[in-house]
Coordinates of C-alpha atoms in Angstrom, one line a residue:
Chain A
X829 CA -16.1 -42.3 -10.6
X830 CA -14.9 -38.6 -9.3
X831 CA -17.6 -36.4 -10.3
X832 CA -16.0 -33.6 -12.9
X833 CA -15.1 -30.1 -11.9
X834 CA -17.6 -27.3 -12.7
X835 CA -16.3 -24.1 -14.3
X836 CA -18.5 -20.9 -14.2
X837 CA -17.6 -18.4 -17.2
X838 CA -18.5 -16.6 -20.4
X839 CA -17.2 -17.6 -23.0
X840 CA -16.6 -14.1 -25.0
X841 CA -13.9 -13.7 -21.6
X842 CA -10.2 -14.2 -22.1
X843 CA -9.8 -14.9 -18.4
X844 CA -12.9 -17.4 -18.6
X845 CA -11.2 -19.3 -21.8
X846 CA -7.9 -19.8 -20.0
X847 CA -9.6 -21.9 -17.6
X848 CA -11.2 -23.9 -21.0
X849 CA -8.2 -23.8 -22.8
X850 CA -5.7 -25.5 -20.2
X851 CA -8.3 -28.1 -18.8
X852 CA -9.1 -28.7 -22.6
X853 CA -5.4 -28.8 -23.3
X854 CA -4.8 -31.5 -19.8
X855 CA -7.7 -33.5 -21.1
X856 CA -9.2 -32.4 -17.3
X857 CA -13.0 -33.2 -17.6
X858 CA -15.5 -30.6 -16.5
X859 CA -18.8 -29.3 -16.9
X860 CA -19.5 -25.6 -18.4
X861 CA -21.7 -23.1 -16.8
X862 CA -22.8 -20.2 -18.6
X863 CA -22.3 -16.6 -16.4
X864 CA -23.7 -13.7 -18.4
X865 CA -21.0 -11.0 -17.4
X866 CA -23.0 -8.3 -19.9
X867 CA -26.6 -9.5 -18.6
X868 CA -25.0 -8.8 -14.7
X869 CA -25.2 -12.2 -13.8
X870 CA -22.4 -12.1 -11.7
X871 CA -24.3 -9.7 -9.4
X872 CA -26.8 -11.6 -8.7
X873 CA -27.3 -13.2 -5.2
X874 CA -26.8 -16.6 -6.0
X875 CA -23.5 -16.3 -7.8
X876 CA -22.4 -13.8 -5.1
X877 CA -22.9 -16.6 -3.0
X878 CA -20.2 -18.9 -5.0
X879 CA -17.6 -15.9 -5.3
X880 CA -18.0 -13.0 -2.9
X881 CA -16.3 -10.8 -5.1
X882 CA -18.4 -11.0 -7.9
X883 CA -15.9 -12.3 -10.8
X884 CA -16.0 -15.2 -13.5
X885 CA -14.1 -17.5 -14.1
X886 CA -15.0 -19.5 -11.2
X887 CA -13.8 -23.4 -10.6
X888 CA -16.2 -25.8 -8.0
X889 CA -14.5 -28.5 -6.9
X890 CA -16.2 -32.0 -6.4
X891 CA -16.3 -31.6 -2.9
X892 CA -18.0 -27.8 -2.9
X893 CA -14.9 -25.8 -2.5
X894 CA -14.4 -22.9 -4.7
X895 CA -12.0 -21.5 -6.4
X896 CA -11.6 -17.8 -8.4
X897 CA -9.2 -15.8 -10.1
X898 CA -8.2 -17.4 -13.8
X899 CA -4.5 -17.7 -13.0
X900 CA -4.9 -19.2 -9.6
X901 CA -7.2 -21.4 -11.0
X902 CA -5.2 -22.9 -14.3
X903 CA -2.2 -23.2 -11.3
X904 CA -4.6 -25.5 -9.5
X905 CA -5.7 -27.5 -12.8
X906 CA -2.1 -27.3 -14.3
X907 CA 0.0 -28.3 -10.4
X908 CA 1.6 -31.4 -11.6
X909 CA 1.6 -31.2 -15.7
X910 CA 4.7 -29.8 -17.7
X911 CA 2.8 -26.0 -18.0
X912 CA 4.6 -25.5 -14.6
X913 CA 8.3 -25.5 -14.3
X914 CA 9.3 -27.5 -11.9
X915 CA 12.6 -25.5 -11.0
X916 CA 12.1 -23.3 -8.3
X917 CA 13.2 -20.0 -9.9
X918 CA 11.1 -21.1 -13.7
X919 CA 7.8 -21.4 -11.7
X920 CA 8.3 -18.1 -9.7
X921 CA 9.1 -16.7 -13.3
X922 CA 6.0 -17.7 -15.2
X923 CA 4.0 -16.3 -11.7
X924 CA 6.3 -12.9 -12.8
X925 CA 4.6 -12.7 -15.9
X926 CA 1.3 -13.7 -14.4
X927 CA 0.8 -11.0 -11.8
X928 CA 2.4 -8.5 -14.9
X929 CA -0.5 -9.8 -16.9
X930 CA -3.2 -9.1 -14.9
X931 CA -1.6 -5.7 -13.5
X932 CA 0.0 -4.0 -16.6
X933 CA -1.3 -5.7 -19.4
X934 CA -5.1 -7.0 -18.6
X935 CA -6.6 -3.8 -17.5
X936 CA -5.3 -1.6 -20.5
X937 CA -5.8 -4.4 -23.3
X938 CA -9.2 -6.6 -22.1
X939 CA -10.4 -3.5 -20.7
X940 CA -10.1 -1.1 -24.4
X941 CA -10.9 -4.2 -26.6
X942 CA -14.4 -4.3 -24.1
X943 CA -15.3 -0.7 -24.5
X944 CA -14.4 -0.5 -28.3
X945 CA -16.2 -3.9 -29.0
X946 CA -18.3 -4.9 -26.9
X947 CA -19.6 -1.5 -25.9
X948 CA -19.3 -0.2 -29.4
X949 CA -17.6 2.7 -28.0
X950 CA -15.9 5.0 -30.2
X951 CA -11.8 5.9 -30.4
X952 CA -12.3 9.0 -28.7
X953 CA -15.1 8.0 -26.4
X954 CA -12.2 5.8 -24.7
X955 CA -9.8 6.8 -22.4
X956 CA -6.4 7.1 -24.4
X957 CA -4.5 6.0 -21.3
X958 CA -5.6 2.2 -22.1
X959 CA -4.2 2.4 -25.5
X960 CA -0.6 4.2 -24.3
X961 CA -0.6 1.4 -21.3
X962 CA -1.6 -1.2 -23.6
X963 CA 1.0 -0.8 -26.0
X964 CA 3.7 0.1 -23.3
X965 CA 2.8 -3.4 -22.6
X966 CA 2.7 -4.7 -25.8
X967 CA 6.2 -3.7 -26.2
X968 CA 7.8 -5.4 -22.9
X969 CA 6.2 -8.5 -24.2
X970 CA 7.9 -7.9 -27.9
X971 CA 11.3 -7.6 -25.9
X972 CA 10.8 -10.4 -24.2
X973 CA 9.6 -12.9 -27.3
X974 CA 12.1 -11.4 -29.9
X975 CA 14.8 -13.7 -28.4
X976 CA 12.6 -16.7 -27.5
X977 CA 9.8 -18.9 -28.3
X978 CA 7.6 -18.8 -25.0
X979 CA 7.3 -16.9 -22.1
X980 CA 9.6 -19.0 -19.4
X981 CA 11.6 -21.8 -20.9
X982 CA 11.7 -23.7 -24.0
X983 CA 8.6 -24.4 -23.9
X984 CA 4.6 -23.4 -23.1
X985 CA 3.7 -22.5 -20.1
X986 CA 0.7 -20.7 -17.8
X987 CA 2.2 -17.7 -18.5
X988 CA 1.6 -18.2 -22.2
X989 CA -1.5 -19.2 -21.3
X990 CA -2.4 -16.2 -19.4
X991 CA -0.9 -13.5 -21.6
X992 CA -2.6 -15.1 -25.3
X993 CA -6.0 -14.8 -24.3
X994 CA -5.5 -11.0 -24.4
X995 CA -3.3 -10.6 -26.7
X996 CA -4.7 -12.9 -29.3
X997 CA -7.7 -10.2 -29.6
X998 CA -5.5 -7.2 -29.3
X999 CA -6.8 -6.0 -32.7
X1000 CA -10.0 -6.1 -31.3
X1001 CA -9.3 -3.5 -28.9
X1002 CA -7.7 -1.5 -31.7
X1003 CA -4.1 -2.1 -31.3
X1004 CA -2.1 -2.8 -34.0
X1005 CA -0.5 -6.4 -34.1
X1006 CA 1.8 -5.5 -37.0
X1007 CA 4.0 -3.4 -34.8
X1008 CA 4.7 -6.7 -32.9
X1009 CA 6.2 -9.0 -34.9
X1010 CA 7.4 -10.9 -32.3
X1011 CA 4.4 -11.0 -30.4
X1012 CA 2.7 -12.3 -33.4
X1013 CA 4.8 -15.2 -34.4
X1014 CA 4.6 -16.3 -31.1
X1015 CA 0.0 -16.0 -30.6
X1016 CA 0.7 -18.0 -33.7
X1017 CA 3.1 -20.8 -31.7
X1018 CA 0.3 -20.4 -28.8
X1019 CA -2.6 -20.6 -30.4
X1020 CA -0.8 -23.9 -32.5
X1021 CA 0.1 -25.6 -29.3
X1022 CA -2.8 -25.1 -27.6
X1023 CA -5.8 -26.1 -30.6
X1024 CA -7.5 -22.8 -30.4
X1025 CA -9.3 -21.9 -33.4
X1026 CA -8.1 -18.3 -34.6
X1027 CA -11.6 -17.5 -34.5
X1028 CA -12.9 -18.7 -31.0
X1029 CA -13.3 -15.9 -28.5
X1030 CA -13.7 -13.0 -30.9
X1031 CA -16.2 -10.6 -31.7
X1032 CA -15.4 -10.7 -35.4
X1033 CA -14.0 -13.5 -37.0
X1034 CA -11.0 -13.1 -38.5
X1035 CA -11.9 -12.4 -43.0
Chain B
X190 CA 29.3 -19.0 2.3
X191 CA 26.6 -17.9 -0.5
X192 CA 26.3 -14.2 -1.1
X193 CA 23.1 -12.4 -0.2
X194 CA 20.1 -11.7 -2.9
X195 CA 19.8 -7.9 -3.6
X196 CA 16.4 -6.7 -3.3
X197 CA 15.6 -3.1 -5.6
X198 CA 13.0 -1.7 -3.7
X199 CA 11.5 1.7 -2.5
X200 CA 10.3 1.8 0.8
X201 CA 7.6 3.8 0.8
X202 CA 6.0 1.5 -1.7
X203 CA 4.0 -1.6 0.0
X204 CA 4.8 -4.1 -3.1
X205 CA 8.2 -3.5 -1.8
X206 CA 7.4 -3.8 1.7
X207 CA 5.9 -7.2 1.6
X208 CA 9.6 -8.3 0.0
X209 CA 11.4 -6.9 3.0
X210 CA 8.8 -8.5 5.5
X211 CA 9.0 -11.7 4.1
X212 CA 12.7 -12.2 3.6
X213 CA 12.7 -11.0 7.6
X214 CA 10.0 -12.9 8.6
X215 CA 12.0 -16.0 7.6
X216 CA 15.4 -15.0 8.2
X217 CA 16.9 -14.5 4.7
X218 CA 19.6 -12.4 4.6
X219 CA 19.9 -9.7 1.6
X220 CA 21.2 -6.8 0.7
X221 CA 18.6 -3.4 0.1
X222 CA 19.4 -1.5 -3.0
X223 CA 17.3 1.9 -2.9
X224 CA 14.9 3.1 -5.9
X225 CA 13.1 6.2 -5.6
X226 CA 10.2 5.9 -7.6
X227 CA 9.2 9.3 -6.8
X228 CA 12.6 10.6 -8.8
X229 CA 11.7 8.7 -11.9
X230 CA 14.9 5.9 -11.0
X231 CA 12.9 3.1 -12.1
X232 CA 13.1 4.6 -15.9
X233 CA 16.9 5.1 -16.4
X234 CA 18.4 2.8 -18.5
X235 CA 20.2 1.2 -15.6
X236 CA 17.3 0.0 -13.9
X237 CA 15.4 -0.9 -17.2
X238 CA 18.2 -3.2 -18.0
X239 CA 17.2 -4.8 -14.9
X240 CA 13.9 -4.7 -15.2
X241 CA 12.7 -4.3 -18.4
X242 CA 8.8 -3.2 -16.8
X243 CA 9.8 -0.7 -15.5
X244 CA 8.8 -1.6 -11.3
X245 CA 10.1 -2.4 -8.3
X246 CA 10.5 -4.2 -6.3
X247 CA 13.0 -6.6 -8.3
X248 CA 15.2 -9.6 -6.9
X249 CA 18.4 -10.3 -8.1
X250 CA 19.8 -13.5 -7.2
X251 CA 23.3 -14.4 -6.1
X252 CA 23.5 -15.8 -9.5
X253 CA 22.3 -12.9 -11.6
X254 CA 18.9 -14.2 -12.5
X255 CA 16.1 -11.5 -11.6
X256 CA 12.8 -12.1 -10.5
X257 CA 10.1 -9.0 -10.7
X258 CA 6.6 -8.9 -9.1
X259 CA 6.2 -8.7 -5.7
X260 CA 3.7 -11.5 -4.9
X261 CA 6.1 -13.8 -7.6
X262 CA 8.7 -12.6 -5.5
X263 CA 7.7 -13.4 -2.0
X264 CA 6.3 -16.7 -3.1
X265 CA 9.7 -17.6 -4.4
X266 CA 11.3 -16.5 -1.1
X267 CA 8.7 -18.3 1.0
X268 CA 8.6 -21.9 -1.2
X269 CA 9.3 -24.1 1.4
X270 CA 8.8 -22.1 4.5
X271 CA 5.3 -22.0 6.7
X272 CA 3.8 -18.9 4.7
X273 CA 2.9 -21.2 2.1
X274 CA 0.2 -24.0 2.6
X275 CA 1.7 -27.6 1.1
X276 CA -1.9 -28.3 0.1
X277 CA -2.6 -28.2 -3.6
X278 CA -5.8 -26.3 -2.6
X279 CA -5.1 -23.9 0.1
X280 CA -2.2 -22.9 -2.3
X281 CA -3.9 -22.0 -5.0
X282 CA -6.6 -20.2 -2.8
X283 CA -3.8 -18.3 -0.8
X284 CA -2.6 -17.6 -5.1
X285 CA -6.2 -16.7 -5.9
X286 CA -6.2 -13.5 -3.1
X287 CA -2.7 -12.4 -4.4
X288 CA -4.2 -12.3 -7.7
X289 CA -7.2 -10.5 -6.5
X290 CA -4.9 -7.9 -4.5
X291 CA -3.2 -6.8 -7.4
X292 CA -6.2 -6.8 -9.6
X293 CA -9.0 -5.6 -7.6
X294 CA -7.6 -3.8 -4.3
X295 CA -4.1 -2.2 -5.2
X296 CA -5.4 -0.6 -8.6
X297 CA -7.9 1.9 -6.4
X298 CA -6.7 1.7 -2.7
X299 CA -2.6 2.1 -3.1
X300 CA -3.3 4.5 -6.2
X301 CA -5.9 6.7 -3.8
X302 CA -3.3 6.9 -1.2
X303 CA -0.4 7.3 -3.5
X304 CA -2.3 10.5 -5.3
X305 CA -3.5 11.7 -2.0
X306 CA -0.4 11.5 0.4
X307 CA 2.2 11.4 -2.0
X308 CA 0.8 13.9 -4.5
X309 CA -1.1 15.6 -2.1
X310 CA -4.0 16.3 -4.3
X311 CA -7.5 17.1 -2.7
X312 CA -9.8 14.4 -2.3
X313 CA -12.2 16.4 -5.2
X314 CA -8.9 15.9 -7.7
X315 CA -8.9 12.2 -7.5
X316 CA -11.0 10.1 -9.8
X317 CA -14.1 9.1 -7.5
X318 CA -14.2 5.5 -9.0
X319 CA -11.1 5.0 -6.7
X320 CA -13.0 5.4 -3.3
X321 CA -15.9 3.3 -4.9
X322 CA -13.9 0.2 -5.7
X323 CA -11.6 0.3 -3.1
X324 CA -14.5 0.4 -0.1
X325 CA -16.0 -2.5 -2.0
X326 CA -12.3 -4.0 -1.7
X327 CA -12.3 -3.4 1.9
X328 CA -16.2 -4.9 2.0
X329 CA -15.0 -8.1 0.2
X330 CA -12.2 -9.0 2.5
X331 CA -14.5 -7.7 5.6
X332 CA -16.9 -10.7 4.8
X333 CA -14.0 -13.1 4.5
X334 CA -12.3 -11.7 7.9
X335 CA -15.5 -12.2 10.0
X336 CA -15.1 -15.7 10.1
X337 CA -11.7 -16.3 10.6
X338 CA -8.3 -14.7 11.9
X339 CA -6.3 -15.2 8.5
X340 CA -7.2 -15.1 4.8
X341 CA -6.0 -18.7 4.2
X342 CA -6.2 -21.6 6.3
X343 CA -5.5 -21.4 10.4
X344 CA -2.6 -19.4 10.6
X345 CA -0.2 -16.4 8.5
X346 CA 0.5 -17.0 4.9
X347 CA 1.3 -14.9 1.8
X348 CA -2.0 -13.7 1.0
X349 CA -2.3 -11.5 4.3
X350 CA 1.6 -10.8 3.8
X351 CA 0.3 -9.1 0.2
X352 CA -2.9 -8.2 1.7
X353 CA -1.9 -6.1 4.8
X354 CA 0.8 -3.9 2.5
X355 CA -1.7 -1.2 1.7
X356 CA -4.8 -2.2 3.9
X357 CA -3.0 -0.8 6.9
X358 CA -2.6 2.1 5.5
X359 CA -5.7 2.6 3.6
X360 CA -6.2 5.4 5.8
X361 CA -3.6 7.5 4.4
X362 CA -5.7 6.8 0.9
X363 CA -9.3 8.4 2.3
X364 CA -10.6 4.9 3.5
X365 CA -12.4 4.5 6.6
X366 CA -11.1 1.7 8.4
X367 CA -13.5 1.9 11.6
X368 CA -16.7 0.5 9.0
X369 CA -14.4 -2.7 8.4
X370 CA -13.8 -3.7 12.3
X371 CA -13.1 -7.5 11.2
X372 CA -10.5 -6.3 8.7
X373 CA -9.0 -3.8 11.6
X374 CA -8.3 -6.8 13.9
X375 CA -6.9 -8.6 11.0
X376 CA -4.2 -6.1 10.4
X377 CA -3.0 -6.1 14.0
X378 CA -2.7 -9.7 13.8
X379 CA -0.8 -9.6 10.7
X380 CA 1.2 -6.7 11.7
X381 CA 2.2 -8.2 15.2
X382 CA 3.0 -11.5 13.6
X383 CA 5.4 -9.9 11.3
X384 CA 6.1 -7.5 13.9
X385 CA 5.6 -4.6 11.8
X386 CA 5.9 -1.4 13.7
X387 CA 2.5 0.5 13.5
X388 CA 4.7 3.5 11.5
X389 CA 6.6 1.7 9.3
X390 CA 5.8 2.5 5.7
X391 CA 3.6 5.2 6.7
X392 CA 3.4 8.9 5.3
X393 CA 1.9 10.1 8.9
X394 CA 2.7 8.5 11.5
X395 CA 0.0 7.6 13.6
X396 CA -0.8 9.8 16.7

C-alpha cells in the first residue's frame, strides 16, 4: 500500500482549501498537517526547509518530493481527471483563468478580506485600491459568467475551484456580491458540485 | 497553408517578450500586433472586446479563439516541445515556479522597474515594500539556482522563460544583481539558450 500524500495548510486560507476540495472531490487520500500562518508557522526554520518561499499550501509526496503553489498542486492532483480538460486549448484556457486569479483577483479580494476579517481593520484603514481592483475582478468574472455555467467548457474544472475559493467569501472582505448576480449563481453551483458547506472556511458563518 | 497565430503585445513588457521568445525558440510563425500600454491601448473598446481583462499579451488563433495570460500562452505554444517536461511531477514543478513568478516576483520586481524606468519616479517616491519583497524573491531564486543550472530539471523550461523576463532587467528597477551571483550566471545561461540580445527589451541599453 502506498502512503498518502501529506498536505501542509491552514484551513482558514482559500488557497489551502482549494487543495483540500480537489483531493476530497477526487477521493485522493491525504494526511492534513496544520500550519498556522497567523502564528508565523510558515516562517520557522523547519517550514522553510520544506518550502523556502515560506508559503502554504505545500504537498509532500510519499517519495519526499515537495510541490508548492495552490494552483500547481491542484493541477498535479487532478492531472488525469475530468477537472482538467484534455483538449489543449481548453486546458490552456483553464490555466489562463488560474494565472489571472493569482495576479488580478487574489491580491485584492483575498487580501482585503484578510485585513478586514482577520486583522479587524476598519474600512478607512484599508488601501482603497483593494476595493477598486477587487470590484474590477468581480466585474470581469460577471461578464464571463453571464453566458456560461462554468469558467471553461461545460463542466467543473480547476479554474472554478481556484476562483471560488476567495470569491465565495468576498463579502467578508466588504464586497457586495448582490451586484454580481451571475457570480452569485455560479458560487452556489460550484459549492454544490464540490459539496462545500457554505460556512466552511468562513470567519463569520452565514445566518 | 494555415494562417499564423497573432500575438498582441508591447515589446517593452517582459510578459509579452516571454511569448515572443517562446514562439521564436520553437520556430512558430506569428504576426505581431503592437499594443501600446502606456498610451492606454489596452483599455480601448476594441481591445477589451479581445481581452475583457484589459491586459497584454494575448494570442489569437487562426480559428479566432483568444488566449490571455503570458504563462498560459507559452504553456499552450510549447505544450508538445522540450520546454515542457513530460513527467507529471516536473510539469507541475514548472507550473509552481510560473505561479510563484506571477504572485511573488512580477508584482514587485516588474512593478518597481516600471515605476523607476518608465514613470521616472525617484527611489523615495516608490513604496519601499517593492524593494524588500523583490529582494526576497531574488533570494529565493538564488537559493534554488546555487545548486542547479535551470529552475526545473536539467534543461531550459518555461519556468526559466517566465522568470528571466523581469529578472534580467531587475537592475532597471534598482535591484543590485551583484548580490545574487547564482541568479546572474543563470540569466546569462538562459539568454544564451534563447539567443536574446542582452539589450532587448531594456530601457537603458547596457554599456
